[in-house]
Amino acid sequence: MHFDIVIVGGGAGGLELAAMLGRRLGRRQGRERVLLIDRSAFHIWKPTLHEVAAGTLDAHQEGLSYTILARRNHFSFTLGELDGLEAGTRRLTLKALQDEQGQTLIPARQVSFRWAVLAIGSGSNFFGTPGAEHAFVLEQAHDAERFRQRLLAAFTRAAFSPEKRLGVAIVGAGATGVELSAELIEAHQELQDGLGSEQRFRLDISVVEAGPRILGGLPEKISRQATVALQRKQVRVMTGTKVQAIEADGLQTSQGRVPADLIVWAAGIKAADSNLRYGLSTNRAHQFIVNDRLETSAPGLYALGDCAACVWEGDKLVPARAQAAHQQACYLLQVFLALLAERVHAPAFRYRDFGSLVSLGDNKGVGNLMGGLSGRNFFVEGLLAKWMYMSLHLNHHRAIVGGVNTVVLALARLLQRRVSGRLKLH
Ligand SMILES: Cc1cc2nc3c(=O)[nH]c(=O)nc-3n(C[C@H](O)[C@H](O)[C@H](O)COP(=O)(O)OP(=O)(O)OC[C@H]3O[C@@H](n4cnc5c(N)ncnc54)[C@H](O)[C@@H]3O)c2cc1C
């Protein structure tokens, strides 16, 4: 199998790049020249995984099939997991795929390319903390779905237990940890509203953060507002607290033991260990080191998003965010259009921070918007911030299914929620 451009990983960045390239090249050329590979058959925008985990977003309804996206956007798609890469001969190997009974569905395959993009995202970083097997992570849709199943079982157990209490510990108070805690409070509230008084139970959420404040990467004002909002919802915010060990029923921390029925690890990211096998330059977090043209140490091989380490403002790295993956996808679109036309795309990639928005549940958000002509930093909160937060998700949908379909999808989901409720209990 040979394609001019092979994109491995159809997440926030890779899928947008494939869709934009396919549409620009048109039906025949796009399908012949662009191949997207993903280990999953369907796409979910990763920033919504905390909603899937809390049961407030249905993964099966939200997920979009890559095959259909490929047909609509004029690129080719194949299901597969990257297993090997030979930069010199411009060839990559995909693992054999097996069904649940261990029977081979697709044998191992090789794909050759002129140019390739690694857009395979990242996973969790436990920083060597013992007991990682006791914690849930939110790396892929099935992690979030697994957590949701366990959460529902834990809800039921708590409702019928004499203690009438469920404890959840979330390690890491970045956007993922903060948003998950707010979403869990909402899910619990929605469930309580439908239970008889004898089945109602308390949900105790502890957010454990080693740094001095929550949302450490964002301006202090956002962190203060979010702390107040979480504390109002009775979330226990433990800053300056280092987790020493994860146990089946709680955490050992520098501030004592935190008992918990469910534990989620949302502290720090690390790219896959297998990234070290491909002979490319990587950093300590196993990300591929790229230059200001997003090219890895091998010519013709690019990387974007969470799996790429790209210098920003001299001494920092472009943050692992959906907006960075999106900007890098837009940049690589121009690079490839130039390469296909045998031109050189001269400008280097420059990341622009447009600010950050964090969802705090029930129509509340908080964040900052950067830039504009004045280059000033605006603080937004409440419903406006929540709407802006939701518009990021819609923008991603617009990039992969078009404007009209995005409106139809949004309306369909809104109507479904009105009829069936927000919480997915089955
Ligand atoms: C719960 C949560 C909330 C978040 N909230 C925000 C937010 O509000 N704002 C924000 O900007 N960012 C947020 N992020 C971060 C954001 O999701 C990531 O920065 C972004 O998704 C990175 O995009 P990507 O394209 O690099 O990788 P991903 O979107 O992670 O996509 C990687 C893709 O590669 C595929 N893949 C992985 N390995 C292989 C392999 N070996 N072979 C084939 N395919 C492979 C995966 O299946 C996946 O489809 C959040 C993340 C999480 C987990």
XYZ file of C-alpha atoms and ligand atoms in Angstrom:
479
model
C 0.000 0.000 0.000
C 1.460 3.401 -0.937
C 0.141 6.934 -0.348
C 1.742 10.330 -0.792
C 0.652 11.495 2.663
C 0.039 9.119 5.541
C -1.361 10.506 8.803
C -1.149 8.200 11.812
C -3.702 9.097 14.493
C -7.135 10.572 13.799
C -7.550 12.713 16.915
C -8.019 16.453 17.383
C -5.154 17.273 14.982
C -4.721 14.273 12.654
C -8.379 13.968 11.662
C -8.709 17.693 10.959
C -5.594 17.555 8.772
C -6.868 14.529 6.809
C -10.290 16.144 6.318
C -8.870 19.505 5.212
C -6.395 17.852 2.828
C -9.039 15.539 1.358
C -11.451 18.395 0.738
C -8.753 20.573 -0.830
C -7.536 17.779 -3.140
C -11.031 16.685 -4.139
C -12.732 13.292 -4.384
C -10.328 11.392 -6.673
C -6.970 12.901 -5.708
C -7.789 13.057 -2.009
C -8.621 9.357 -1.785
C -5.619 8.309 -3.837
C -3.073 10.493 -2.085
C -4.101 10.805 1.597
C -4.385 7.911 4.053
C -5.491 8.247 7.694
C -4.691 5.395 10.080
C -6.215 5.011 13.537
C -6.337 2.129 16.019
C -9.977 2.929 16.724
C -12.854 2.637 14.235
C -14.551 5.798 15.474
C -13.541 9.279 16.530
C -14.378 11.111 19.728
C -12.965 14.549 20.466
C -10.743 13.883 23.473
C -11.713 17.005 25.476
C -15.190 15.462 25.908
C -13.929 12.287 27.597
C -14.676 13.583 31.118
C -18.329 13.926 30.042
C -18.346 10.360 28.701
C -16.797 9.217 32.009
C -19.470 10.988 34.064
C -22.237 9.583 31.828
C -23.376 13.016 30.656
C -22.303 12.323 27.062
C -23.094 9.126 25.191
C -19.902 7.833 23.515
C -21.909 5.826 20.987
C -23.958 8.815 19.967
C -21.013 11.206 20.033
C -18.585 8.931 18.163
C -18.195 9.454 14.404
C -17.098 6.570 12.200
C -13.784 7.207 10.422
C -14.989 5.356 7.331
C -17.915 7.731 6.911
C -15.751 10.763 7.682
C -13.278 9.545 5.038
C -16.023 9.189 2.427
C -17.429 12.645 3.162
C -14.038 14.377 3.263
C -12.381 12.486 0.380
C -9.496 10.742 2.125
C -8.764 7.035 2.640
C -8.940 5.402 6.050
C -7.580 2.154 7.395
C -7.979 0.671 10.846
C -4.581 -0.160 12.317
C -2.085 0.420 15.087
C 1.374 1.742 14.366
C 3.959 -0.856 15.316
C 7.113 0.004 13.382
C 8.576 2.851 11.400
C 11.576 2.969 9.069
C 12.255 6.601 8.388
C 15.021 5.815 5.867
C 12.879 3.694 3.544
C 9.718 5.700 4.377
C 7.737 2.676 5.410
C 5.615 1.934 8.434
C 4.230 -1.298 9.851
C 0.761 -1.817 11.299
C 0.122 -4.506 13.913
C -1.977 -7.562 13.032
C -5.552 -7.035 14.265
C -7.360 -9.754 16.169
C -10.986 -10.245 17.132
C -12.186 -11.000 20.683
C -11.537 -14.726 20.203
C -7.924 -14.074 19.209
C -8.557 -14.864 15.502
C -6.626 -12.719 13.051
C -8.883 -10.140 11.395
C -6.172 -8.312 9.437
C -2.547 -9.522 9.228
C 0.353 -7.131 9.912
C 0.747 -4.710 6.996
C 3.258 -2.279 5.595
C 2.439 1.136 4.212
C 4.936 3.224 2.268
C 4.707 6.997 1.989
C 6.334 10.113 0.601
C 5.556 12.101 3.707
C 4.021 11.018 6.992
C 2.567 12.767 10.032
C 2.638 11.257 13.501
C -0.442 12.492 15.369
C -0.822 9.708 17.919
C -1.491 11.815 21.017
C -0.321 10.984 24.516
C -1.187 8.941 27.584
C -0.934 9.402 31.343
C 2.184 10.100 33.362
C 2.167 8.417 36.782
C 5.642 9.800 37.595
C 6.567 6.390 39.045
C 3.789 6.487 41.696
C 3.171 2.927 42.921
C -0.289 1.376 42.505
C -1.132 2.791 39.056
C -3.262 -0.312 38.379
C -5.856 0.919 40.930
C -6.524 4.185 39.074
C -8.687 4.958 36.078
C -7.281 7.140 33.307
C -9.053 9.090 30.563
C -6.859 8.407 27.548
C -9.315 6.854 25.100
C -13.070 6.488 24.704
C -13.023 2.977 26.150
C -11.216 4.213 29.314
C -13.986 6.769 29.841
C -16.668 4.159 29.104
C -15.061 1.701 31.560
C -15.079 4.396 34.251
C -18.744 5.196 33.526
C -19.714 1.541 34.004
C -17.868 1.400 37.334
C -19.368 4.727 38.400
C -22.906 3.473 37.757
C -22.209 0.326 39.778
C -20.728 2.468 42.574
C -23.799 4.786 42.491
C -26.080 1.764 42.919
C -23.952 0.303 45.712
C -23.889 3.635 47.570
C -27.657 4.101 47.210
C -28.309 0.762 48.906
C -25.473 0.851 51.450
C -26.004 1.780 55.127
C -23.331 4.554 54.837
C -25.110 6.237 51.882
C -21.791 7.646 50.697
C -19.503 7.367 47.666
C -15.941 8.690 47.652
C -14.112 9.666 44.441
C -10.500 10.880 44.425
C -9.186 12.718 41.380
C -5.427 13.148 41.171
C -4.379 16.257 39.276
C -6.216 19.572 39.158
C -5.510 20.574 35.597
C -8.451 21.130 33.232
C -9.233 17.378 33.080
C -9.404 16.904 36.867
C -11.382 20.103 37.480
C -13.860 19.471 34.655
C -14.350 15.843 35.664
C -15.156 16.776 39.264
C -17.724 19.393 38.129
C -19.278 16.896 35.697
C -19.500 14.162 38.363
C -21.342 16.540 40.696
C -23.855 17.207 37.897
C -24.301 13.517 37.141
C -24.867 12.775 40.835
C -27.364 15.636 41.123
C -29.328 14.411 38.114
C -29.430 10.906 39.544
C -30.460 12.105 43.025
C -33.371 14.026 41.528
C -34.798 10.738 40.295
C -34.252 8.703 43.477
C -36.534 8.232 46.461
C -35.279 9.875 49.677
C -34.287 6.511 51.207
C -31.864 5.888 48.313
C -30.187 9.278 48.230
C -26.484 9.232 49.015
C -23.600 11.679 49.413
C -20.877 12.027 46.812
C -17.547 13.114 48.317
C -15.060 14.245 45.691
C -11.457 15.065 46.601
C -9.240 16.732 44.021
C -5.605 16.175 44.975
C -2.988 18.493 43.465
C 0.755 18.581 44.154
C 1.118 22.212 42.995
C 0.200 25.239 45.108
C -3.046 25.931 43.187
C -5.506 24.240 40.850
C -5.303 24.928 37.075
C -1.638 25.783 37.600
C -1.012 26.422 33.886
C -3.716 29.127 33.712
C -3.820 32.658 35.171
C -4.319 32.910 38.937
C -7.720 34.610 38.653
C -9.125 31.566 36.811
C -7.678 29.261 39.401
C -9.247 31.302 42.254
C -12.698 31.367 40.607
C -12.589 27.651 39.848
C -11.538 26.851 43.446
C -14.507 28.828 44.798
C -16.893 27.150 42.325
C -15.673 23.653 43.265
C -15.787 24.360 46.994
C -19.363 25.626 46.630
C -20.177 22.243 45.168
C -18.619 20.630 48.273
C -15.572 19.338 46.361
C -12.568 18.967 48.672
C -9.690 20.795 46.975
C -6.334 19.584 48.351
C -3.466 21.632 46.904
C 0.198 21.176 47.861
C -0.570 17.492 48.358
C 1.679 14.879 46.822
C 0.292 11.410 46.154
C 2.780 8.838 47.470
C 0.898 5.653 46.620
C -2.388 4.579 45.035
C -4.251 1.794 46.807
C -7.428 -0.112 45.919
C -9.463 1.946 48.412
C -7.681 5.267 48.597
C -4.572 7.379 48.273
C -1.566 7.754 50.545
C -0.617 11.417 50.355
C 1.787 13.857 52.001
C -1.275 15.209 53.910
C -2.516 11.822 55.117
C -4.794 9.157 53.705
C -7.650 9.988 51.324
C -10.170 7.114 51.270
C -11.910 6.591 47.908
C -14.101 4.030 46.181
C -12.983 5.246 42.752
C -9.711 6.899 41.804
C -8.962 8.800 38.595
C -5.432 9.795 37.603
C -5.415 13.037 35.622
C -1.971 14.393 36.549
C 0.387 14.894 33.665
C 0.811 13.389 30.241
C 3.436 11.198 28.647
C 3.635 9.974 25.066
C 3.812 6.226 24.286
C 6.927 4.226 25.272
C 6.879 2.738 21.762
C 7.778 6.194 20.381
C 11.349 5.441 21.494
C 11.584 2.531 19.041
C 11.415 4.471 15.783
C 14.918 5.979 15.823
C 13.587 9.549 16.002
C 14.771 12.183 18.500
C 12.455 12.242 21.527
C 12.355 14.106 24.856
C 11.861 12.808 28.419
C 8.092 12.664 27.934
C 8.688 10.458 24.851
C 7.399 13.178 22.504
C 8.959 13.483 19.051
C 11.182 16.555 18.931
C 10.157 18.699 15.951
C 11.648 21.825 14.411
C 9.743 25.020 13.614
C 8.360 23.299 10.498
C 7.001 20.461 12.651
C 9.481 18.072 11.046
C 10.971 15.340 13.252
C 14.650 14.356 13.150
C 13.847 12.359 9.970
C 13.220 14.448 6.822
C 9.715 14.057 5.422
C 8.360 12.794 8.728
C 6.284 15.323 10.690
C 4.610 15.229 14.114
C 1.797 17.302 15.606
C -0.289 17.611 18.744
C 0.388 15.939 22.085
C 3.018 13.556 20.675
C 5.190 16.435 19.375
C 7.653 18.577 21.340
C 7.765 21.945 19.612
C 9.607 24.880 21.152
C 7.497 27.940 21.929
C 8.682 31.370 23.064
C 12.272 30.253 23.448
C 12.178 28.046 26.523
C 8.666 26.544 26.649
C 6.966 23.817 24.646
C 3.725 24.284 22.737
C 1.153 23.046 25.312
C -0.631 19.722 24.859
C -4.010 21.209 23.965
C -6.624 20.727 21.295
C -6.103 24.304 20.074
C -2.383 23.572 19.506
C -3.180 20.362 17.576
C -5.701 22.337 15.490
C -3.211 25.119 14.677
C -0.542 22.576 13.754
C -2.999 20.740 11.481
C -3.771 24.051 9.701
C -0.045 24.737 9.326
C 0.716 21.264 7.915
C -2.155 21.631 5.441
C -0.241 24.548 3.885
C 3.049 22.609 3.992
C 1.537 19.641 2.123
C -0.335 21.716 -0.414
C 3.005 23.394 -1.211
C 4.905 20.080 -1.325
C 2.321 18.530 -3.668
C 2.644 21.559 -5.944
C 6.463 21.246 -5.713
C 6.739 24.542 -3.894
C 8.249 25.255 -0.487
C 6.064 26.622 2.283
C 8.515 29.105 3.772
C 6.878 30.439 6.983
C 7.721 28.625 10.198
C 5.011 27.386 12.579
C 4.090 29.917 15.264
C 1.764 28.877 18.054
C -0.735 31.531 19.147
C -2.275 31.131 22.548
C -5.916 32.210 22.272
C -6.519 31.521 25.964
C -8.176 28.669 27.823
C -11.688 27.848 28.873
C -12.656 25.429 31.607
C -16.142 23.978 32.065
C -17.477 24.037 35.634
C -20.713 22.157 34.968
C -24.283 23.544 35.168
C -23.920 26.269 32.554
C -20.828 27.686 34.197
C -17.381 28.138 32.804
C -14.348 30.240 33.430
C -11.426 31.236 31.282
C -9.299 33.834 29.607
C -9.213 34.960 26.016
C -5.942 36.250 24.654
C -5.030 38.301 21.665
C -7.235 40.436 19.513
C -5.758 43.580 18.103
C -4.817 44.951 21.515
C -3.088 41.710 22.535
C -4.928 41.987 25.878
C -6.080 39.194 28.099
C -9.854 39.072 28.782
C -11.387 37.192 31.669
C -14.700 35.440 30.959
C -16.959 33.508 33.287
C -20.455 32.100 33.751
C -22.740 31.202 30.877
C -20.703 33.159 28.326
C -17.568 31.165 29.169
C -19.571 27.922 29.001
C -20.950 28.808 25.561
C -17.500 29.680 24.310
C -16.239 26.384 25.700
C -18.993 24.516 23.835
C -18.218 26.425 20.647
C -14.718 24.841 20.599
C -16.332 21.420 20.309
C -18.656 22.670 17.573
C -15.682 24.155 15.712
C -13.983 20.785 15.713
C -17.155 19.193 14.331
C -17.391 21.917 11.706
C -13.845 21.071 10.564
C -14.700 17.398 10.069
C -18.383 17.266 9.080
C -19.045 20.799 7.777
C -21.226 23.638 9.114
C -24.690 22.325 8.207
C -24.050 18.845 9.624
C -22.664 20.370 12.816
C -25.912 22.274 13.369
C -27.977 19.139 12.627
C -25.877 17.047 15.036
C -26.059 19.688 17.785
C -29.846 19.982 17.427
C -30.326 16.202 17.370
C -28.323 15.845 20.580
C -30.170 18.677 22.261
C -33.540 17.101 21.423
C -32.372 13.675 22.545
C -31.330 15.156 25.905
C -34.681 16.849 26.354
C -36.439 13.519 25.930
C -34.072 11.063 27.619
C -32.294 13.291 30.165
C -28.631 14.155 30.344
C -27.358 11.182 32.269
C -26.705 7.902 30.473
C -27.681 5.233 32.990
C -27.721 2.197 30.717
C -10.669 14.762 29.622
C -9.837 15.711 28.793
C -10.225 17.038 28.672
C -9.481 17.923 27.878
N -9.914 19.201 27.750
C -9.264 20.046 26.919
C -9.747 21.366 26.707
O -10.755 21.773 27.299
N -9.074 22.167 25.834
C -7.954 21.741 25.173
O -7.385 22.501 24.374
N -7.471 20.491 25.347
C -8.087 19.631 26.218
N -7.605 18.363 26.394
C -6.367 17.965 25.690
C -6.681 17.591 24.244
O -7.662 16.586 24.235
C -5.422 17.093 23.542
O -4.408 18.066 23.665
C -5.703 16.839 22.067
O -6.723 15.865 21.906
C -4.430 16.353 21.363
O -4.725 16.080 20.034
P -3.858 15.032 19.204
O -4.373 15.065 17.797
O -2.416 15.274 19.432
O -4.144 13.619 19.880
P -5.508 12.892 20.246
O -6.665 13.774 20.097
O -5.255 12.239 21.553
O -5.602 11.774 19.122
C -4.650 10.749 18.993
C -5.237 9.705 18.035
O -4.206 8.763 17.722
C -4.718 7.446 17.781
N -3.567 6.578 18.102
C -2.819 6.589 19.226
N -1.820 5.699 19.122
C -1.945 5.104 17.922
C -1.196 4.097 17.231
N -0.116 3.519 17.779
N -1.605 3.728 16.010
C -2.711 4.300 15.438
N -3.446 5.268 16.041
C -3.062 5.659 17.258
C -5.773 7.499 18.872
O -6.738 6.480 18.713
C -6.374 8.897 18.652
O -7.459 8.866 17.745
C -8.309 17.460 27.198
C -7.918 16.117 27.333
C -8.659 15.256 28.120
C -8.223 13.806 28.259
